[in-house]
PDB file of C-alpha atoms in Angstrom:
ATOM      1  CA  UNK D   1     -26.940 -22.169-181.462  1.00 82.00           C
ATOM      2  CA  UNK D   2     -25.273 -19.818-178.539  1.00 81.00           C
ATOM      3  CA  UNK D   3     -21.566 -20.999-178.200  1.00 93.00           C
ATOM      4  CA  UNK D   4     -17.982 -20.625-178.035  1.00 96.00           C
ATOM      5  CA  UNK D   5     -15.522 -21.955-180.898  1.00 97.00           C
ATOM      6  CA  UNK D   6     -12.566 -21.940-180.486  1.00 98.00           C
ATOM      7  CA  UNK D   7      -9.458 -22.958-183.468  1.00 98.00           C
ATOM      8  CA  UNK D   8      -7.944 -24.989-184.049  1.00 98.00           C
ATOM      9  CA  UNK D   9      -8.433 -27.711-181.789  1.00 97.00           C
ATOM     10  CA  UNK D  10      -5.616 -29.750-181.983  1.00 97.00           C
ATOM     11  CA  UNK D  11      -2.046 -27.954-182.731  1.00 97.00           C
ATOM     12  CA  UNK D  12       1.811 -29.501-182.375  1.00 97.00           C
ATOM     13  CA  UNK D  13       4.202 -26.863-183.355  1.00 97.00           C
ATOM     14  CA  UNK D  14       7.729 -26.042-182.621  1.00 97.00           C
ATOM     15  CA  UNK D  15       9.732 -23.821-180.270  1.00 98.00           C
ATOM     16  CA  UNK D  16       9.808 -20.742-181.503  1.00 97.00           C
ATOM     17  CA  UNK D  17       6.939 -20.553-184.046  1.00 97.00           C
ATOM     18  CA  UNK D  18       4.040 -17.835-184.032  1.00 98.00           C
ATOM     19  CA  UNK D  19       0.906 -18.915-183.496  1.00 98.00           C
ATOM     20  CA  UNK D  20      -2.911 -17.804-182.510  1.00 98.00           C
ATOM     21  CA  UNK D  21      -5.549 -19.870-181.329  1.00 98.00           C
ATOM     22  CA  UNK D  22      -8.793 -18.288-181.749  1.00 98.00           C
ATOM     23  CA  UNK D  23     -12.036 -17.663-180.066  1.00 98.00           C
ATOM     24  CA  UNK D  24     -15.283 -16.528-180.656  1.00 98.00           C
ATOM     25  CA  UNK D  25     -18.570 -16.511-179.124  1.00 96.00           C
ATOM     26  CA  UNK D  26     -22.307 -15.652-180.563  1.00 94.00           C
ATOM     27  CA  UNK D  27     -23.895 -14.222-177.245  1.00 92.00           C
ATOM     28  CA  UNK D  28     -22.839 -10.720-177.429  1.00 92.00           C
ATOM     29  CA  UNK D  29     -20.926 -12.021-174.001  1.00 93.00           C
ATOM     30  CA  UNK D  30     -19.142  -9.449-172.504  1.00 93.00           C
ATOM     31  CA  UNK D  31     -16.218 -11.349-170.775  1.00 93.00           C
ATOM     32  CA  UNK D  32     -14.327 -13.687-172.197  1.00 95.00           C
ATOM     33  CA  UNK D  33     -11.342 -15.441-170.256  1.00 95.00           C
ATOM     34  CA  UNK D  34      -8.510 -18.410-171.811  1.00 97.00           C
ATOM     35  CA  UNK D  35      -7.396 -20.873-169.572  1.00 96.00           C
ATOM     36  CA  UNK D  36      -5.004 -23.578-169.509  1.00 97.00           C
ATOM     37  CA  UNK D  37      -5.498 -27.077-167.927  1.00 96.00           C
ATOM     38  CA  UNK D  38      -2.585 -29.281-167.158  1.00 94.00           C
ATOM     39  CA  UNK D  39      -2.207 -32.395-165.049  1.00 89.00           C
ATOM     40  CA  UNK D  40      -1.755 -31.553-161.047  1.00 84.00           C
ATOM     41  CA  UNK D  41      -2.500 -28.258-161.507  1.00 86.00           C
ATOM     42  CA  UNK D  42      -5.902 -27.775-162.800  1.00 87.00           C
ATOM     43  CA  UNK D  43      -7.266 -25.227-164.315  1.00 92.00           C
ATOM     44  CA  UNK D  44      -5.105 -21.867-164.182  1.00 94.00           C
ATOM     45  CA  UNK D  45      -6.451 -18.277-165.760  1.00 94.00           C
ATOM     46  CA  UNK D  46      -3.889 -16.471-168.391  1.00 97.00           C
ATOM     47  CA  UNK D  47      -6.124 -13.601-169.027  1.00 96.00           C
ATOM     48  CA  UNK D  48      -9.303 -12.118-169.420  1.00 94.00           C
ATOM     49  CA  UNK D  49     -11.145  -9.183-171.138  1.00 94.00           C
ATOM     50  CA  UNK D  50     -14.102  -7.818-169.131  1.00 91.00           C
ATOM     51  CA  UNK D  51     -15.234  -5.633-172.811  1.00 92.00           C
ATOM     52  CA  UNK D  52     -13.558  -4.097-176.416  1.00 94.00           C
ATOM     53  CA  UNK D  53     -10.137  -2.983-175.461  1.00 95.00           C
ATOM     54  CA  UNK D  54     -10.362  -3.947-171.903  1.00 93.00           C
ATOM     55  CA  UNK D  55      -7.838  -7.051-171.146  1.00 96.00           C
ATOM     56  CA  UNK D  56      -5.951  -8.102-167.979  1.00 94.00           C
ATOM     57  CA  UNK D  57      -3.526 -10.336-167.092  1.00 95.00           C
ATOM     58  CA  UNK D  58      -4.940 -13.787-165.097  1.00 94.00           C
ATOM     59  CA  UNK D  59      -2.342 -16.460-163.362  1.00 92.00           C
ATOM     60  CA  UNK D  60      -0.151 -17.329-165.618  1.00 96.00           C
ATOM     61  CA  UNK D  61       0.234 -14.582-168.261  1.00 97.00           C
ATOM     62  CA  UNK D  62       3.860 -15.124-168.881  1.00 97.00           C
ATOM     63  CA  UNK D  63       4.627 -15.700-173.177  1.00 97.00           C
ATOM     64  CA  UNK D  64       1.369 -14.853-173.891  1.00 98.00           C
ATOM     65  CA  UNK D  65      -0.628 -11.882-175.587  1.00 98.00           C
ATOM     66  CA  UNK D  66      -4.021 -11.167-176.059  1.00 98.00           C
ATOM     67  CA  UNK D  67      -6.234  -8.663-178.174  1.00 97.00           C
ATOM     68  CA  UNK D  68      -9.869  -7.804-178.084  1.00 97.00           C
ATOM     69  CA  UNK D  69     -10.681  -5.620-180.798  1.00 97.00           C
ATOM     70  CA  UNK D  70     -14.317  -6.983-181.207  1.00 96.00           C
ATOM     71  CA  UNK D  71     -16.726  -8.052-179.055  1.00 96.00           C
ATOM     72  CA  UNK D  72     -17.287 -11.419-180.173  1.00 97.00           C
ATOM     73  CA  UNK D  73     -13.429 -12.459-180.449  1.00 98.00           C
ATOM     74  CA  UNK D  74     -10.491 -12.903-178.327  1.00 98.00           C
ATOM     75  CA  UNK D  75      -7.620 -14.663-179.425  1.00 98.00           C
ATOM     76  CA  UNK D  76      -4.600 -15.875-177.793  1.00 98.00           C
ATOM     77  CA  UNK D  77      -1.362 -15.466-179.047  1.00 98.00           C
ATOM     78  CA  UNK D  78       1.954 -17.100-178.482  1.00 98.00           C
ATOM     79  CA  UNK D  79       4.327 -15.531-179.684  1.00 96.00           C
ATOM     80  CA  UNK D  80       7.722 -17.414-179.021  1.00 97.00           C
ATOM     81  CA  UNK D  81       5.955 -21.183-178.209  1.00 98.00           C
ATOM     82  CA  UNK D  82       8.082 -23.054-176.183  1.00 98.00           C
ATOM     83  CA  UNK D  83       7.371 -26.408-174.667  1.00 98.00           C
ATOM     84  CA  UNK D  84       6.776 -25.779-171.290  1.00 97.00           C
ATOM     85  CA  UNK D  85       3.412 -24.518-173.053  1.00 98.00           C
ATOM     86  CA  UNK D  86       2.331 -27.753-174.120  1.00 98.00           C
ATOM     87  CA  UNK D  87      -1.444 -27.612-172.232  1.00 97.00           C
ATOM     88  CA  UNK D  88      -4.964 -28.077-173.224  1.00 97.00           C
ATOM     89  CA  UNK D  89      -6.144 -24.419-173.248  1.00 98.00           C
ATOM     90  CA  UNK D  90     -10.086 -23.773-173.003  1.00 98.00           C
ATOM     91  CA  UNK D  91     -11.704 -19.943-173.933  1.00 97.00           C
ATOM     92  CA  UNK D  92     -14.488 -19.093-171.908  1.00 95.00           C
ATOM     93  CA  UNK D  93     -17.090 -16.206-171.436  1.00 94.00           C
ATOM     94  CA  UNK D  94     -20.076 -14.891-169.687  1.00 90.00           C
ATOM     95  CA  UNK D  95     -22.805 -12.070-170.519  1.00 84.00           C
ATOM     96  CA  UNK D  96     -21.611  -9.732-167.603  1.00 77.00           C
ATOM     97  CA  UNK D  97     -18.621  -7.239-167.620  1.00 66.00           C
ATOM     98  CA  UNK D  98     -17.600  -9.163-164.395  1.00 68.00           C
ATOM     99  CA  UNK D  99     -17.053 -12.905-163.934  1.00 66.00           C
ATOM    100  CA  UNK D 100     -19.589 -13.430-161.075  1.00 74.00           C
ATOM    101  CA  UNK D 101     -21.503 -15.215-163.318  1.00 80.00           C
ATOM    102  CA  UNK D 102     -22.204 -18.372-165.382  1.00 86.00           C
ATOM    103  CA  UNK D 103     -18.697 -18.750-167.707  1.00 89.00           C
ATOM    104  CA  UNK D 104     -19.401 -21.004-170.687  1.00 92.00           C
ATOM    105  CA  UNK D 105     -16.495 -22.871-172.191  1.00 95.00           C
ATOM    106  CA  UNK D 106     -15.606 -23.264-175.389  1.00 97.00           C
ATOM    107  CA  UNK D 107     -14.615 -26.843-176.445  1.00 97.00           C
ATOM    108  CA  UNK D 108     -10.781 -27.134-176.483  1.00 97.00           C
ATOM    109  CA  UNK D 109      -7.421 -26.834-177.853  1.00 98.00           C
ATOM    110  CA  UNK D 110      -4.756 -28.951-177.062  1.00 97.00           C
ATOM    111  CA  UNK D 111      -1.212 -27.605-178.061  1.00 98.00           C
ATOM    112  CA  UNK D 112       1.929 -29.103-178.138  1.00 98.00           C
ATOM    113  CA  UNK D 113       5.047 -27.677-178.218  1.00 98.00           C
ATOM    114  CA  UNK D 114       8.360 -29.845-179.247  1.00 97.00           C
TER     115      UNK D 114
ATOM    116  CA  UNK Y   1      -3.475 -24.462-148.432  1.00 69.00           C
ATOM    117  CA  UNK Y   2      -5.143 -24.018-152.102  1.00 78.00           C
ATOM    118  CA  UNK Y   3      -8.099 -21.609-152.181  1.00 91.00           C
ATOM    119  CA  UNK Y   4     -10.575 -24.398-153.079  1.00 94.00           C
ATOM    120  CA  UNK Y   5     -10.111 -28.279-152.519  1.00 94.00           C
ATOM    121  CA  UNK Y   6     -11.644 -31.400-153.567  1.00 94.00           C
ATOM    122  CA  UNK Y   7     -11.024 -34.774-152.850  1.00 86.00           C
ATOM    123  CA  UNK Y   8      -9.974 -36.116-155.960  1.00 82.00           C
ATOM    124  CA  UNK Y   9     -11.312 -39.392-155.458  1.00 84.00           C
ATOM    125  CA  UNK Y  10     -11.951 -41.381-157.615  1.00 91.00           C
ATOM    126  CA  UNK Y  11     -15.435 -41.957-156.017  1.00 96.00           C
ATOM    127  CA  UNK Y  12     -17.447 -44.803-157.093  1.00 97.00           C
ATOM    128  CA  UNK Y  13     -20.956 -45.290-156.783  1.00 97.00           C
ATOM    129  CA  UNK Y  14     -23.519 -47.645-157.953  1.00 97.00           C
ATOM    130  CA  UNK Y  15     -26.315 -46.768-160.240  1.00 97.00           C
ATOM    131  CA  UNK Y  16     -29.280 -45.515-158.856  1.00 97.00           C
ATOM    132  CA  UNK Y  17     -27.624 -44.340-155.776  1.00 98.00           C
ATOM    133  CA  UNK Y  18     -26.790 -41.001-154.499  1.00 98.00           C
ATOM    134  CA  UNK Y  19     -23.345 -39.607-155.395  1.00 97.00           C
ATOM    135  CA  UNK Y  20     -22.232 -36.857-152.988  1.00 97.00           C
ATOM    136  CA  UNK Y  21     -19.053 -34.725-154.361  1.00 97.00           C
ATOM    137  CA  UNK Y  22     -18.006 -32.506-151.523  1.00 96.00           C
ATOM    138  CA  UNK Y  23     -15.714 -28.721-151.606  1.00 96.00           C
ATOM    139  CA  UNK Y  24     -14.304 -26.545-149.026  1.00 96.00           C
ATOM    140  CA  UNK Y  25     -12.800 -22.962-149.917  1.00 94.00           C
ATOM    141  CA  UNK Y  26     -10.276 -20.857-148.109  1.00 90.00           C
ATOM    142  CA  UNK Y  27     -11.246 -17.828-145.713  1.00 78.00           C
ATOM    143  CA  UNK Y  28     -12.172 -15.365-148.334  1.00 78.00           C
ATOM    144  CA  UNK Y  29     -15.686 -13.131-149.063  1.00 84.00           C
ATOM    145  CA  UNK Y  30     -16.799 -15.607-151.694  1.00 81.00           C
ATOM    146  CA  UNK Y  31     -20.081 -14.688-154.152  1.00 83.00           C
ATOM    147  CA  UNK Y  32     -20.451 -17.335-156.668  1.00 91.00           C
ATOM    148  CA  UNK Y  33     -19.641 -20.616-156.907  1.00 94.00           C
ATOM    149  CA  UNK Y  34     -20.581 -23.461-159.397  1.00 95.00           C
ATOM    150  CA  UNK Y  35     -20.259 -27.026-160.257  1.00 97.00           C
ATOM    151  CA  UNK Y  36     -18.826 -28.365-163.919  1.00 96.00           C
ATOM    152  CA  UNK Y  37     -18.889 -31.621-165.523  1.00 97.00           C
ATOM    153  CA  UNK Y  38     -15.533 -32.468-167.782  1.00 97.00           C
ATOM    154  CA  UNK Y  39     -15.557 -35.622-169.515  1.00 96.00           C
ATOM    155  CA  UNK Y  40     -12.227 -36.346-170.310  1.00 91.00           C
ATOM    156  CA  UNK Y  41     -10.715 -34.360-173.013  1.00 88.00           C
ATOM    157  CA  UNK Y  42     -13.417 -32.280-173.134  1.00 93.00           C
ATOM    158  CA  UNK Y  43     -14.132 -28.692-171.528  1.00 95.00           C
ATOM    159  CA  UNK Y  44     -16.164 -27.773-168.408  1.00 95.00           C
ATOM    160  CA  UNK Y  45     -20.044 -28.168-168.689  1.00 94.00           C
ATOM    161  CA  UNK Y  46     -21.427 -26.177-165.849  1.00 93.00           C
ATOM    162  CA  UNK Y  47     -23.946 -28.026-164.188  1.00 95.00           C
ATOM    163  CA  UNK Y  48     -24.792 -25.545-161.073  1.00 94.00           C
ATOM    164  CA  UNK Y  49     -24.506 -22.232-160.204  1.00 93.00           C
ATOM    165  CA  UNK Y  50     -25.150 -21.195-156.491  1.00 94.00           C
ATOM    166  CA  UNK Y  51     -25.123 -17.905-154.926  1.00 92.00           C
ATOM    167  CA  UNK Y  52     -26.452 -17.860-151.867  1.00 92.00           C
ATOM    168  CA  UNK Y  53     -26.817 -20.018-148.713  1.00 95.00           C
ATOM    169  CA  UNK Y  54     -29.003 -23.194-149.002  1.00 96.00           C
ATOM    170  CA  UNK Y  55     -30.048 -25.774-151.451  1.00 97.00           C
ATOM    171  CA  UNK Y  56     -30.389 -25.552-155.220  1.00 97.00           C
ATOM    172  CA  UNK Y  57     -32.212 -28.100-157.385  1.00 97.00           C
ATOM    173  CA  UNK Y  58     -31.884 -28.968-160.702  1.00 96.00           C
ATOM    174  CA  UNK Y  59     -33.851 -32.320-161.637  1.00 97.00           C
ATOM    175  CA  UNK Y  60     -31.278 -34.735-160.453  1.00 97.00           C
ATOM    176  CA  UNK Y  61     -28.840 -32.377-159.037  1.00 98.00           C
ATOM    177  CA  UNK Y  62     -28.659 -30.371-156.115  1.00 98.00           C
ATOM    178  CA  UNK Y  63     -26.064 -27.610-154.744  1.00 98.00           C
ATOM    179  CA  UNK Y  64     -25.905 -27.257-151.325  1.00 97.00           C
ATOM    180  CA  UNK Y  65     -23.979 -23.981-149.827  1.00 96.00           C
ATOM    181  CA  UNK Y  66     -22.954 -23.094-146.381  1.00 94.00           C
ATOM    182  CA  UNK Y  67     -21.020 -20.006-146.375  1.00 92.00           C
ATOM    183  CA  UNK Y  68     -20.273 -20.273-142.619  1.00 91.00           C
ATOM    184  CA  UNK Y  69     -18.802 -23.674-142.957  1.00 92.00           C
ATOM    185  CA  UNK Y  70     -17.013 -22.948-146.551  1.00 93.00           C
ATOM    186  CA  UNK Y  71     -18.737 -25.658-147.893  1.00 93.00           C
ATOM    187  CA  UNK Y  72     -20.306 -26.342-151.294  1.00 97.00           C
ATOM    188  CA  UNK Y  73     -21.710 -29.800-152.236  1.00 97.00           C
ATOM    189  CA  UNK Y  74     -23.386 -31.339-155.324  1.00 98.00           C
ATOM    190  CA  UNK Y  75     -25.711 -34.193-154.779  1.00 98.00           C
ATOM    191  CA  UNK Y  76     -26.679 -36.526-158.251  1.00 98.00           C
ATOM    192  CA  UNK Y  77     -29.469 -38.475-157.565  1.00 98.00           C
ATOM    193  CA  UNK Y  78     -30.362 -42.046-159.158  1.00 98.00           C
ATOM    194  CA  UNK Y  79     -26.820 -41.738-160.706  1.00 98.00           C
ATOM    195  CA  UNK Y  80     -26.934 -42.874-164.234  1.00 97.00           C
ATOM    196  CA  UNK Y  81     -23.413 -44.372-165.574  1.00 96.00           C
ATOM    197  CA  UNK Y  82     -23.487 -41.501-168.224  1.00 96.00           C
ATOM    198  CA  UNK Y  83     -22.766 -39.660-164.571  1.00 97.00           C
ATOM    199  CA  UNK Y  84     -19.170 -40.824-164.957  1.00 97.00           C
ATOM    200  CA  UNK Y  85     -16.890 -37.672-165.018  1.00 97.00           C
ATOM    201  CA  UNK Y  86     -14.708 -35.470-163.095  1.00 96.00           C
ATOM    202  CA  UNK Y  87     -16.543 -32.834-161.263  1.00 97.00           C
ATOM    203  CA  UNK Y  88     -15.501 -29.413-160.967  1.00 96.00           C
ATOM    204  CA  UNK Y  89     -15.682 -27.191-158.112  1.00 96.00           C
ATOM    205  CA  UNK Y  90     -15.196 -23.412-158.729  1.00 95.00           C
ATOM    206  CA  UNK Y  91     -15.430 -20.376-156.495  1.00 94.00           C
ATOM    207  CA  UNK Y  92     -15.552 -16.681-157.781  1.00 91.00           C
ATOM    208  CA  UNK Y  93     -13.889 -14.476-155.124  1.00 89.00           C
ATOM    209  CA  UNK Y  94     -15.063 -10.924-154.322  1.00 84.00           C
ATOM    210  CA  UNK Y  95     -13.262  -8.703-156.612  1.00 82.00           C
ATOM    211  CA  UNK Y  96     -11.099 -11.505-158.405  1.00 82.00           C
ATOM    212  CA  UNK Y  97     -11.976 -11.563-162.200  1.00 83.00           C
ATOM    213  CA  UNK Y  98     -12.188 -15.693-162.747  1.00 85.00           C
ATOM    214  CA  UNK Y  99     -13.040 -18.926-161.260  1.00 88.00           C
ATOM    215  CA  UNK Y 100     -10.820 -20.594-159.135  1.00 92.00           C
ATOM    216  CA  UNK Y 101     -11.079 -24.097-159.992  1.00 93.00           C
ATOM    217  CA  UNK Y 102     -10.445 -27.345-157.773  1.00 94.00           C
ATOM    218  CA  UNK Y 103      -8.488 -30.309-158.962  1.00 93.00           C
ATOM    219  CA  UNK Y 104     -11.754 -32.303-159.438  1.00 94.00           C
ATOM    220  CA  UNK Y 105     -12.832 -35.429-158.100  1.00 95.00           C
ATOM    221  CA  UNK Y 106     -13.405 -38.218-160.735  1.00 95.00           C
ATOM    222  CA  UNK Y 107     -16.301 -39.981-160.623  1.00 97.00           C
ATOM    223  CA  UNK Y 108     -17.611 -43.790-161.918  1.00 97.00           C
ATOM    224  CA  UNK Y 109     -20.792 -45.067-161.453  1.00 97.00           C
ATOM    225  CA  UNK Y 110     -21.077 -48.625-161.595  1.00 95.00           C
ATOM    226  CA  UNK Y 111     -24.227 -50.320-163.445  1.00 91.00           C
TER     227      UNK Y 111
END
């Protein structure tokens, strides 16, 4: 089944704690994009990777990293959590090296941060 | 002014009738645009991509896009109450790498 999994899906954590949430996709999508959706503001980019090594910053890209060493993966890192990160944050990707088309999402994580 | 707006409703509608969900976007060479479905909690199911000017079907749904007026619509015919969600607008932007989402505009149909 083509998709995008992303883990874990629920995380509460503490300032200051390393973590990774990852994603990964079975369509040999080239673009893959995390997002964050919070109340009021909708849905913001962080950043995206248009192929292997190729990542850019979106929106909101502040305390955030991301890597894309493989195709099918793209995780998102925070590496000093704090709580004004607290979000529901969704992966997404599409088959073309551009985001002009169809982005699928995957289903979810929703992070908090105390 | 935000780059693409929705009214955020909510918007209620009986069953069987037509909902209408409605989105403008700001003054910028647009080239894609699509419609998503997000039960609550969950993520975006795209329902409709459009591209160019016109009308789009898709069995109960159609896209309507008027590039001249800004405009992008989603019509849901004989609404069903499995219908009931917020709906999505999002534009792609010529040369921006993401969609630019609107807040959404919730809606309930009524059996």
């Amino acid at each position: 089944e083509a998709q995008v999994t992303q883990n874990p899906r629920y995380l509460i954590t503490v300032t200051g704690k390393k973590l990774t949430v990852t994603c990964s996709q079975n369509m040999n999508h080239e673009y893959m994009s995390w997002y964050r959706q919070d109340p009021g503001l909708g849905l913001r980019q962080i950043y995206y990777s248009m192929n292997v090594e190729v990542t850019d910053k979106g929106d909101v890209p502040e305390g955030y990293k991301v890597s894309r060493k493989e195709k099918r993966n793209f995780p998102l890192i925070l590496e000093s959590p704090s709580p004004n990160q607290t979000s529901l944050y969704f992966c997404a990707s599409t088959h073309s090296g551009r985001a002009i088309y169809e982005q699928y999402f995957g289903p979810g994580t929703r992070l908090t941060v105390t | 002014q935000k780059e693409v707006e929705q009214n955020s409703g909510p918007l209620s509608v009986p069953e069987g009738a037509i909902a209408s969900l409605n989105c403008t976007y700001s003054d910028r060479v647009s080239q894609s645009f699509f419609w998503y479905r997000q039960y609550s909690g969950k993520s975006p199911e795209l329902i409709m991509s459009i591209y160019s000017n016109g009308d789009k079907e898709d069995g109960r749904f159609t896209a309507q896009l008027n590039k001249a007026s800004q405009y992008v619509s989603l019509l849901i015919r004989d609404s069903q109450p499995s219908d009931s969600a917020t709906y999505l607008c999002a534009v792609i932007f010529q040369g921006a790498q993401k969609l630019v989402f609107g807040q959404g505009t919730r809606l309930t149909i009524n059996p």
